CSV table of C-alpha atoms and ligand atoms in Angstrom, one decimal:
chain,number,residue,atom,x,y,z
A,1,UNK,CA,102.0,77.9,135.1
A,2,UNK,CA,102.8,75.5,137.8
A,3,UNK,CA,103.2,71.8,137.1
A,4,UNK,CA,101.5,70.4,140.4
A,5,UNK,CA,98.2,71.9,139.0
A,6,UNK,CA,98.1,70.1,136.0
A,7,UNK,CA,95.1,67.6,135.9
A,8,UNK,CA,96.0,64.8,138.1
A,9,UNK,CA,94.8,61.3,138.2
A,10,UNK,CA,90.9,61.5,139.3
A,11,UNK,CA,89.0,59.8,137.0
A,12,UNK,CA,85.9,61.4,138.3
A,13,UNK,CA,84.1,63.4,135.9
A,14,UNK,CA,80.5,64.5,134.7
A,15,UNK,CA,79.9,65.5,131.3
A,16,UNK,CA,78.1,68.6,131.5
A,17,UNK,CA,78.1,72.1,129.8
A,18,UNK,CA,80.0,74.8,131.6
A,19,UNK,CA,77.6,77.5,133.1
A,20,UNK,CA,80.6,80.1,133.1
A,21,UNK,CA,80.6,82.5,130.2
A,22,UNK,CA,82.9,85.1,129.4
A,23,UNK,CA,81.2,88.4,129.1
A,24,UNK,CA,82.4,89.0,125.7
A,25,UNK,CA,81.0,85.6,124.1
A,26,UNK,CA,78.8,86.7,121.4
A,27,UNK,CA,75.3,85.8,121.8
A,28,UNK,CA,74.4,82.3,121.9
A,29,UNK,CA,72.7,82.1,118.2
A,30,UNK,CA,75.7,83.3,116.7
A,31,UNK,CA,77.8,80.9,118.4
A,32,UNK,CA,75.7,78.3,117.3
A,33,UNK,CA,76.7,79.0,113.7
A,34,UNK,CA,80.3,79.5,114.2
A,35,UNK,CA,83.3,77.6,115.7
A,36,UNK,CA,83.6,78.5,119.5
A,37,UNK,CA,87.3,79.8,119.1
A,38,UNK,CA,88.0,83.5,119.5
A,39,UNK,CA,90.5,86.2,120.8
A,40,UNK,CA,89.4,89.0,123.1
A,41,UNK,CA,91.1,92.3,123.0
A,42,UNK,CA,90.9,94.5,126.0
A,43,UNK,CA,91.2,98.1,124.5
A,44,UNK,CA,91.1,99.3,128.3
A,45,UNK,CA,94.2,97.6,129.0
A,46,UNK,CA,95.8,99.0,125.8
A,47,UNK,CA,95.0,102.3,126.7
A,48,UNK,CA,96.2,101.5,130.5
A,49,UNK,CA,99.5,100.6,129.1
A,50,UNK,CA,100.0,103.5,127.1
A,51,UNK,CA,99.2,105.9,130.0
A,52,UNK,CA,101.5,103.7,132.2
A,53,UNK,CA,104.2,104.0,129.8
A,54,UNK,CA,103.5,107.9,129.0
A,55,UNK,CA,103.7,108.6,132.7
A,56,UNK,CA,107.3,107.0,132.8
A,57,UNK,CA,108.5,109.1,130.1
A,58,UNK,CA,109.8,112.9,130.1
A,59,UNK,CA,106.9,115.2,129.1
A,60,UNK,CA,109.0,116.2,126.1
A,61,UNK,CA,108.9,112.7,124.7
A,62,UNK,CA,106.5,111.7,122.2
A,63,UNK,CA,105.0,108.2,121.8
A,64,UNK,CA,104.8,106.4,118.4
A,65,UNK,CA,102.8,103.1,118.6
A,66,UNK,CA,104.1,100.4,116.5
A,67,UNK,CA,100.8,98.8,115.2
A,68,UNK,CA,102.4,96.9,112.4
A,69,UNK,CA,101.6,93.5,111.7
A,70,UNK,CA,97.9,94.0,112.5
A,71,UNK,CA,99.1,95.6,115.9
A,72,UNK,CA,101.1,92.4,116.6
A,73,UNK,CA,98.0,90.4,116.1
A,74,UNK,CA,95.7,92.6,118.3
A,75,UNK,CA,94.0,94.5,115.2
A,76,UNK,CA,95.5,97.5,114.0
A,77,UNK,CA,92.4,99.5,113.1
A,78,UNK,CA,90.6,99.1,116.4
A,79,UNK,CA,94.1,99.3,118.4
A,80,UNK,CA,95.0,102.7,116.6
A,81,UNK,CA,91.5,104.0,117.2
A,82,UNK,CA,91.7,103.5,120.9
A,83,UNK,CA,95.1,104.7,121.2
A,84,UNK,CA,94.5,107.7,118.9
A,85,UNK,CA,91.6,108.7,121.0
A,86,UNK,CA,94.0,108.3,124.2
A,87,UNK,CA,96.4,110.8,122.8
A,88,UNK,CA,99.3,108.6,120.9
A,89,UNK,CA,101.4,111.0,118.6
A,90,UNK,CA,102.2,108.8,115.8
A,91,UNK,CA,101.9,105.3,114.6
A,92,UNK,CA,104.6,103.0,113.1
A,93,UNK,CA,103.7,100.5,110.6
A,94,UNK,CA,105.9,98.2,108.5
A,95,UNK,CA,104.2,98.5,105.1
A,96,UNK,CA,102.5,101.3,103.4
A,97,UNK,CA,99.4,98.9,102.8
A,98,UNK,CA,99.1,98.9,106.6
A,99,UNK,CA,99.2,102.4,106.7
A,100,UNK,CA,96.4,102.9,104.0
A,101,UNK,CA,94.3,100.2,105.7
A,102,UNK,CA,94.5,102.8,108.9
A,103,UNK,CA,93.8,105.8,106.9
A,104,UNK,CA,90.9,104.2,105.2
A,105,UNK,CA,89.5,103.4,108.6
A,106,UNK,CA,89.9,107.3,109.6
A,107,UNK,CA,93.1,107.3,111.6
A,108,UNK,CA,94.1,111.0,111.4
A,109,UNK,CA,97.6,111.0,113.2
A,110,UNK,CA,101.0,110.7,111.4
A,111,UNK,CA,101.9,107.1,110.2
A,112,UNK,CA,105.5,106.1,109.8
A,113,UNK,CA,106.2,103.3,107.3
A,114,UNK,CA,109.2,101.8,109.1
A,115,UNK,CA,110.3,99.5,106.4
A,116,UNK,CA,110.1,102.1,103.6
A,117,UNK,CA,107.9,101.4,100.6
A,118,UNK,CA,108.2,99.3,97.3
A,119,UNK,CA,108.3,100.6,93.7
A,120,UNK,CA,105.0,101.8,92.7
A,121,UNK,CA,103.9,102.7,96.1
A,122,UNK,CA,105.1,106.2,96.2
A,123,UNK,CA,102.0,107.8,94.9
A,124,UNK,CA,99.7,106.0,97.1
A,125,UNK,CA,102.0,107.0,100.0
A,126,UNK,CA,102.0,110.6,99.2
A,127,UNK,CA,98.4,110.8,98.5
A,128,UNK,CA,97.5,109.0,101.9
A,129,UNK,CA,99.7,111.3,103.7
A,130,UNK,CA,102.1,108.3,105.0
A,131,UNK,CA,105.4,109.2,106.1
A,132,UNK,CA,108.0,106.6,104.9
A,133,UNK,CA,111.3,105.8,106.4
A,134,UNK,CA,114.2,106.2,103.8
A,135,UNK,CA,117.3,104.4,103.8
A,136,UNK,CA,118.2,104.7,100.0
A,137,UNK,CA,118.8,107.3,97.4
A,138,UNK,CA,116.6,105.5,94.9
A,139,UNK,CA,113.3,105.6,97.2
A,140,UNK,CA,114.2,109.2,98.0
A,141,UNK,CA,114.2,110.0,94.5
A,142,UNK,CA,111.1,108.0,93.8
A,143,UNK,CA,109.5,109.8,96.7
A,144,UNK,CA,110.4,113.1,95.5
A,145,UNK,CA,109.3,112.4,92.1
A,146,UNK,CA,105.8,111.3,93.5
A,147,UNK,CA,105.6,114.5,95.6
A,148,UNK,CA,106.6,116.7,92.5
A,149,UNK,CA,103.7,115.0,90.5
A,150,UNK,CA,101.3,115.8,93.2
A,151,UNK,CA,103.1,119.5,93.7
A,152,UNK,CA,103.5,118.7,97.1
A,153,UNK,CA,106.7,118.9,99.8
A,154,UNK,CA,106.6,115.4,101.3
A,155,UNK,CA,108.2,114.6,104.7
A,156,UNK,CA,110.4,111.5,105.7
A,157,UNK,CA,112.5,110.2,108.3
A,158,UNK,CA,116.1,109.3,107.4
A,159,UNK,CA,117.0,106.0,108.9
A,160,UNK,CA,120.4,105.2,110.0
A,161,UNK,CA,121.9,102.0,110.5
A,162,UNK,CA,124.0,102.3,113.8
A,163,UNK,CA,124.9,98.9,114.1
A,164,UNK,CA,121.8,96.7,113.7
A,165,UNK,CA,123.0,96.0,110.4
A,166,UNK,CA,119.6,96.0,108.7
A,167,UNK,CA,117.7,98.5,106.8
A,168,UNK,CA,119.5,102.2,107.2
A,169,UNK,CA,122.1,104.3,105.6
A,170,UNK,CA,125.7,103.6,107.2
A,171,UNK,CA,128.0,106.5,108.2
A,172,UNK,CA,129.8,105.6,105.1
A,173,UNK,CA,127.0,106.4,102.9
A,174,UNK,CA,125.7,109.3,105.0
A,175,UNK,CA,127.5,111.9,103.1
A,176,UNK,CA,126.7,110.8,99.4
A,177,UNK,CA,123.0,110.2,100.5
A,178,UNK,CA,123.1,114.1,101.6
A,179,UNK,CA,124.3,115.1,98.4
A,180,UNK,CA,121.3,113.7,96.7
A,181,UNK,CA,119.1,114.9,99.1
A,182,UNK,CA,120.2,118.3,98.6
A,183,UNK,CA,119.3,118.4,95.0
A,184,UNK,CA,115.6,117.2,95.7
A,185,UNK,CA,113.4,120.0,96.7
A,186,UNK,CA,109.8,118.1,96.8
A,187,UNK,CA,111.2,116.1,100.0
A,188,UNK,CA,111.8,117.5,103.4
A,189,UNK,CA,113.6,115.4,106.1
A,190,UNK,CA,111.2,115.8,109.2
A,191,UNK,CA,112.6,112.9,111.0
A,192,UNK,CA,116.0,111.0,111.9
A,193,UNK,CA,115.9,107.4,113.4
A,194,UNK,CA,117.9,104.5,114.0
A,195,UNK,CA,117.0,101.1,115.6
A,196,UNK,CA,118.7,99.3,118.6
A,197,UNK,CA,119.6,95.9,118.4
A,198,UNK,CA,120.3,94.8,122.0
A,199,UNK,CA,118.4,97.5,124.0
A,200,UNK,CA,116.6,94.8,126.1
A,201,UNK,CA,120.0,93.1,127.0
A,202,UNK,CA,122.0,94.8,129.9
A,203,UNK,CA,125.1,92.7,128.9
A,204,UNK,CA,125.1,94.6,125.8
A,205,UNK,CA,124.9,98.0,127.2
A,206,UNK,CA,128.3,99.0,125.6
A,207,UNK,CA,127.1,98.1,122.2
A,208,UNK,CA,123.8,100.2,122.7
A,209,UNK,CA,126.1,103.1,123.8
A,210,UNK,CA,128.1,102.4,120.5
A,211,UNK,CA,125.0,102.7,118.6
A,212,UNK,CA,123.8,105.8,120.1
A,213,UNK,CA,127.2,107.6,119.6
A,214,UNK,CA,126.9,106.6,116.0
A,215,UNK,CA,123.5,107.9,115.9
A,216,UNK,CA,124.7,111.3,117.5
A,217,UNK,CA,127.4,111.6,114.9
A,218,UNK,CA,124.9,111.1,112.2
A,219,UNK,CA,122.8,113.6,113.7
A,220,UNK,CA,125.6,116.2,113.8
A,221,UNK,CA,126.3,115.8,110.0
A,222,UNK,CA,122.6,115.9,109.1
A,223,UNK,CA,122.4,119.2,110.9
A,224,UNK,CA,125.7,120.5,109.3
A,225,UNK,CA,124.1,120.1,106.1
A,226,UNK,CA,121.4,122.1,107.0
A,227,UNK,CA,118.7,119.7,108.0
A,228,UNK,CA,116.4,120.3,111.1
A,229,UNK,CA,114.4,117.0,111.7
A,230,UNK,CA,111.8,117.6,114.2
A,231,UNK,CA,111.6,114.1,115.3
A,232,UNK,CA,114.6,112.3,116.5
A,233,UNK,CA,114.1,108.8,117.5
A,234,UNK,CA,116.2,105.5,118.3
A,235,UNK,CA,114.3,103.7,121.5
A,236,UNK,CA,112.1,101.1,121.3
A,237,UNK,CA,110.0,99.8,124.1
A,238,UNK,CA,112.8,98.0,125.9
A,239,UNK,CA,115.0,101.1,125.4
A,240,UNK,CA,112.2,103.5,126.4
A,241,UNK,CA,112.2,101.7,129.7
A,242,UNK,CA,115.7,101.1,130.4
A,243,UNK,CA,117.5,103.9,128.6
A,244,UNK,CA,118.1,107.4,130.5
A,245,UNK,CA,118.4,110.1,129.1
A,246,UNK,CA,115.9,108.8,126.3
A,247,UNK,CA,117.7,109.6,122.9
A,248,UNK,CA,115.9,112.2,120.9
A,249,UNK,CA,112.4,113.3,121.6
A,250,UNK,CA,110.2,110.4,120.6
A,251,UNK,CA,110.0,106.5,121.4
A,252,UNK,CA,108.7,104.0,119.4
A,253,UNK,CA,106.8,101.2,121.4
A,254,UNK,CA,104.8,98.0,120.6
A,255,UNK,CA,104.9,95.2,123.1
A,256,UNK,CA,104.7,97.1,125.9
A,257,UNK,CA,101.3,98.6,124.7
A,258,UNK,CA,100.0,95.0,124.2
A,259,UNK,CA,101.3,93.8,127.6
A,260,UNK,CA,104.1,91.6,126.5
A,261,UNK,CA,107.4,92.4,127.7
A,262,UNK,CA,108.6,89.8,130.0
A,263,UNK,CA,110.9,88.4,127.0
A,264,UNK,CA,111.7,91.7,125.6
A,265,UNK,CA,112.8,94.1,128.2
A,266,UNK,CA,115.8,94.4,130.3
A,267,UNK,CA,115.1,92.3,133.5
A,268,UNK,CA,117.0,94.5,135.6
A,269,UNK,CA,114.5,97.3,135.3
A,270,UNK,CA,111.2,96.9,137.1
A,271,UNK,CA,108.5,96.7,134.9
A,272,UNK,CA,105.5,98.9,135.0
A,273,UNK,CA,101.9,97.9,135.7
A,274,UNK,CA,101.6,96.6,131.9
A,275,UNK,CA,98.5,94.4,131.7
A,276,UNK,CA,97.8,91.9,128.9
A,277,UNK,CA,95.6,92.7,125.9
A,278,UNK,CA,95.0,89.7,124.1
A,279,UNK,CA,93.4,86.5,125.4
A,280,UNK,CA,92.5,83.3,123.2
A,281,UNK,CA,89.8,81.1,124.1
A,282,UNK,CA,88.0,77.9,122.8
A,283,UNK,CA,85.7,75.5,124.0
A,284,UNK,CA,85.8,71.6,124.5
A,285,UNK,CA,83.7,70.0,121.5
A,286,UNK,CA,84.2,66.4,122.5
A,287,UNK,CA,85.2,64.3,125.5
A,288,UNK,CA,86.4,60.8,125.5
A,289,UNK,CA,87.6,58.3,128.1
A,290,UNK,CA,90.5,56.2,126.7
A,291,UNK,CA,92.3,53.3,128.2
A,292,UNK,CA,96.0,53.3,129.2
A,293,UNK,CA,98.3,52.7,126.3
A,294,UNK,CA,96.4,54.5,123.7
A,295,UNK,CA,98.5,56.6,121.2
A,296,UNK,CA,96.8,59.9,120.5
A,297,UNK,CA,97.0,62.2,117.5
A,298,UNK,CA,99.2,62.2,114.3
A,299,UNK,CA,102.1,60.0,114.8
A,300,UNK,CA,100.9,58.7,118.1
A,301,UNK,CA,103.5,60.7,119.8
A,302,UNK,CA,101.7,60.7,123.0
A,303,UNK,CA,100.6,57.2,124.5
A,304,UNK,CA,98.5,57.4,127.7
A,305,UNK,CA,100.1,56.0,130.7
A,306,UNK,CA,96.7,55.4,132.6
A,307,UNK,CA,92.8,55.5,131.9
A,308,UNK,CA,92.7,59.0,130.5
A,309,UNK,CA,89.7,61.7,129.8
A,310,UNK,CA,91.0,63.6,126.7
A,311,UNK,CA,89.2,66.7,125.4
A,312,UNK,CA,89.2,67.8,121.9
A,313,UNK,CA,89.6,71.6,121.1
A,314,UNK,CA,88.5,73.1,118.0
A,315,UNK,CA,91.8,75.0,117.3
A,316,UNK,CA,95.1,74.3,115.8
A,317,UNK,CA,98.4,75.5,114.1
A,318,UNK,CA,96.5,77.2,111.5
A,319,UNK,CA,95.1,79.5,114.1
A,320,UNK,CA,98.4,80.1,115.7
A,321,UNK,CA,98.6,77.5,118.4
A,322,UNK,CA,102.0,76.8,117.7
A,323,UNK,CA,103.0,73.1,116.6
A,324,UNK,CA,106.1,73.2,118.8
A,325,UNK,CA,103.6,73.2,121.7
A,326,UNK,CA,102.8,69.6,121.1
A,327,UNK,CA,103.0,67.4,124.0
A,328,UNK,CA,104.5,70.3,126.1
A,329,UNK,CA,102.2,73.5,126.1
A,330,UNK,CA,99.1,73.6,128.5
A,331,UNK,CA,95.7,75.3,128.6
A,332,UNK,CA,93.3,76.4,131.6
A,333,UNK,CA,90.0,74.2,131.8
A,334,UNK,CA,87.9,75.0,134.7
A,335,UNK,CA,90.5,76.9,136.4
A,336,UNK,CA,93.2,74.3,136.4
A,337,UNK,CA,95.9,73.6,133.8
A,338,UNK,CA,95.7,70.8,131.3
A,339,UNK,CA,98.3,69.4,129.2
A,340,UNK,CA,98.3,69.5,125.4
A,341,UNK,CA,98.9,65.8,124.4
A,342,UNK,CA,99.8,64.3,121.1
A,343,UNK,CA,100.8,66.7,118.2
A,344,UNK,CA,98.8,69.7,117.6
A,345,UNK,CA,97.2,69.4,114.1
A,346,UNK,CA,96.1,72.1,111.8
A,347,UNK,CA,92.6,72.5,113.2
A,348,UNK,CA,92.3,70.6,116.5
A,349,UNK,CA,94.1,70.0,119.5
A,350,UNK,CA,93.8,67.4,122.3
A,351,UNK,CA,94.2,68.2,126.0
A,352,UNK,CA,94.3,65.8,129.0
A,353,UNK,CA,91.4,66.7,131.3
A,354,UNK,CA,91.6,63.4,133.7
A,355,UNK,CA,90.8,64.6,137.0
A,356,UNK,CA,89.5,67.9,136.3
A,357,UNK,CA,86.1,67.8,138.0
A,358,UNK,CA,83.2,68.4,135.8
A,359,UNK,CA,85.2,69.2,132.6
A,360,UNK,CA,82.8,68.8,129.8
A,361,UNK,CA,81.7,69.5,126.2
A,362,UNK,CA,81.2,73.3,125.9
A,363,UNK,CA,83.7,74.3,128.6
A,364,UNK,CA,85.4,77.5,128.0
A,365,UNK,CA,89.3,76.8,127.5
A,366,UNK,CA,91.8,79.4,127.9
A,367,UNK,CA,94.5,79.1,125.6
A,368,UNK,CA,96.2,82.5,126.4
A,369,UNK,CA,94.9,84.6,129.1
A,370,UNK,CA,93.4,84.4,132.5
A,371,UNK,CA,90.7,82.2,133.9
A,372,UNK,CA,89.8,82.4,137.6
A,373,UNK,CA,93.1,83.0,139.4
A,374,UNK,CA,95.1,81.1,136.5
A,375,UNK,CA,96.9,82.9,133.7
A,376,UNK,CA,99.1,81.6,130.9
A,377,UNK,CA,101.0,84.5,129.2
A,378,UNK,CA,102.1,84.7,125.8
A,379,UNK,CA,105.8,85.1,127.5
A,380,UNK,CA,105.4,81.7,129.1
A,381,UNK,CA,103.8,79.9,125.7
A,382,UNK,CA,106.9,81.5,123.7
A,383,UNK,CA,109.3,80.2,126.4
A,384,UNK,CA,107.8,76.8,126.0
A,385,UNK,CA,107.8,76.9,122.2
A,386,UNK,CA,111.3,78.3,122.1
A,387,UNK,CA,110.3,81.8,120.5
A,388,UNK,CA,109.5,85.5,121.4
A,389,UNK,CA,106.1,86.5,122.9
A,390,UNK,CA,105.6,88.9,119.9
A,391,UNK,CA,105.6,85.7,117.3
A,392,UNK,CA,102.7,84.2,119.8
A,393,UNK,CA,100.4,87.1,119.4
A,394,UNK,CA,101.4,87.9,115.9
A,395,UNK,CA,100.7,84.5,115.0
A,396,UNK,CA,97.1,84.2,115.9
A,397,UNK,CA,95.6,84.0,112.6
A,398,UNK,CA,92.8,85.8,110.8
A,399,UNK,CA,90.7,82.8,111.2
A,400,UNK,CA,90.3,83.5,114.7
A,401,UNK,CA,87.6,86.6,115.3
A,402,UNK,CA,89.0,89.2,117.5
A,403,UNK,CA,86.1,90.4,120.0
A,404,UNK,CA,86.8,93.9,121.1
A,405,UNK,CA,86.3,95.3,124.6
A,406,UNK,CA,86.8,98.7,126.0
A,407,UNK,CA,86.4,102.4,125.1
A,408,UNK,CA,84.3,102.5,122.2
A,409,UNK,CA,85.4,99.5,120.8
A,410,UNK,CA,88.4,101.3,119.6
A,411,UNK,CA,86.3,102.7,116.6
A,412,UNK,CA,88.2,105.8,115.2
B,1,LIG,C1,108.5,97.4,115.7
B,1,LIG,C2,109.2,98.4,116.0
B,1,LIG,C3,109.5,99.0,117.1
B,1,LIG,C4,108.8,98.7,118.2
B,1,LIG,O1,109.4,97.5,119.2
B,1,LIG,P1,108.8,97.1,120.5
B,1,LIG,O2,109.9,96.0,121.0
B,1,LIG,O3,107.6,96.4,120.1
B,1,LIG,O4,108.7,98.1,121.5
B,1,LIG,C5,110.3,100.1,117.1
B,1,LIG,N1,111.0,100.6,116.1
B,1,LIG,C6,111.0,99.7,115.0
B,1,LIG,C7,111.8,100.2,113.9
B,1,LIG,C8,110.1,98.6,114.8
B,1,LIG,O5,110.1,97.9,113.8
């Protein structure tokens, strides 16, 4: 975004509907009956991002696609469908219910529940062939119990805490964990994993190296006790790009697949050709001319300095347009940047289109994504709002319909 291109002061405007249509807009009849605010998900770019990432990794390295949180807001079922077809090896979800949704939709590849499971979910886990990350003896026992009831031996990935301080068995607890594991014959350690806290930060390379040392020590202990996990993994997207050699034989990547990386990877490592997958669009529903000195929106936090042309957009913070972008954020109208003015409200937002020639009711407005030569990235929005790009896409709420484009629409 460049400031000089923000709507200027020409009060010359015609009220007319835009004739430019996005190729993905539903038929005009369905638009007549629904709010014109939508997200487009480019599954072609998703698969492209998988391919360029895969090409940068050693061939022995498998890829787990993180599709938790509804694939960072992109729609887990469709994204997983497209990724499965493109040959991804594993899926990572946070919750068993996210894994169940993928299984119900026909996803066949192994699914790891990265945050383990809750009491009462063990049976569903076993029946749906979901693999949990395990970081407590209690959950290992619950898993074993459920496996026994189904007369199965069930795989799990042992998660060790190598320095993140979050979920994971610490090096102190490892030996007693393995004592319990030894007694349980219905569970099998098929994976060993840890999570790196600072893989995107070159200043913390030493800390990352310490984490990897701790992880290697854990791997030696586990092997010495007779476990031979097939999958050993530590790297998220940032580490998959910057760490060499890659620890273990699998990487777990999320953001890179969705084309969001500028605020989540090590800046010193050149990026690959990752393309954004999500865009968010809406249309102008109302235009009004207001005099200088007019307060706009809740609290009147913006007061026009000049005679202005103000457009109302049918999108608000409930849709995921972060309220912290009030009086800060920008959108694209007719290929030009227009400033968000006043407080973003729950369902509506005002933008200043003064001087954007021809701006009128029905014009497509880009909140996230590209129009003509101009683009607003999730990273830019996040920077403006003081957060991370992941929160921007995760935050696009269920009220915003997703329209899918690309290989078989990602249907499994
Ligand atoms: C989400 C997640 C990842 C993926 O992280 P990205 O930064 O999106 O690549 C990897 N590992 C775990 C444990 C995760 O929860």
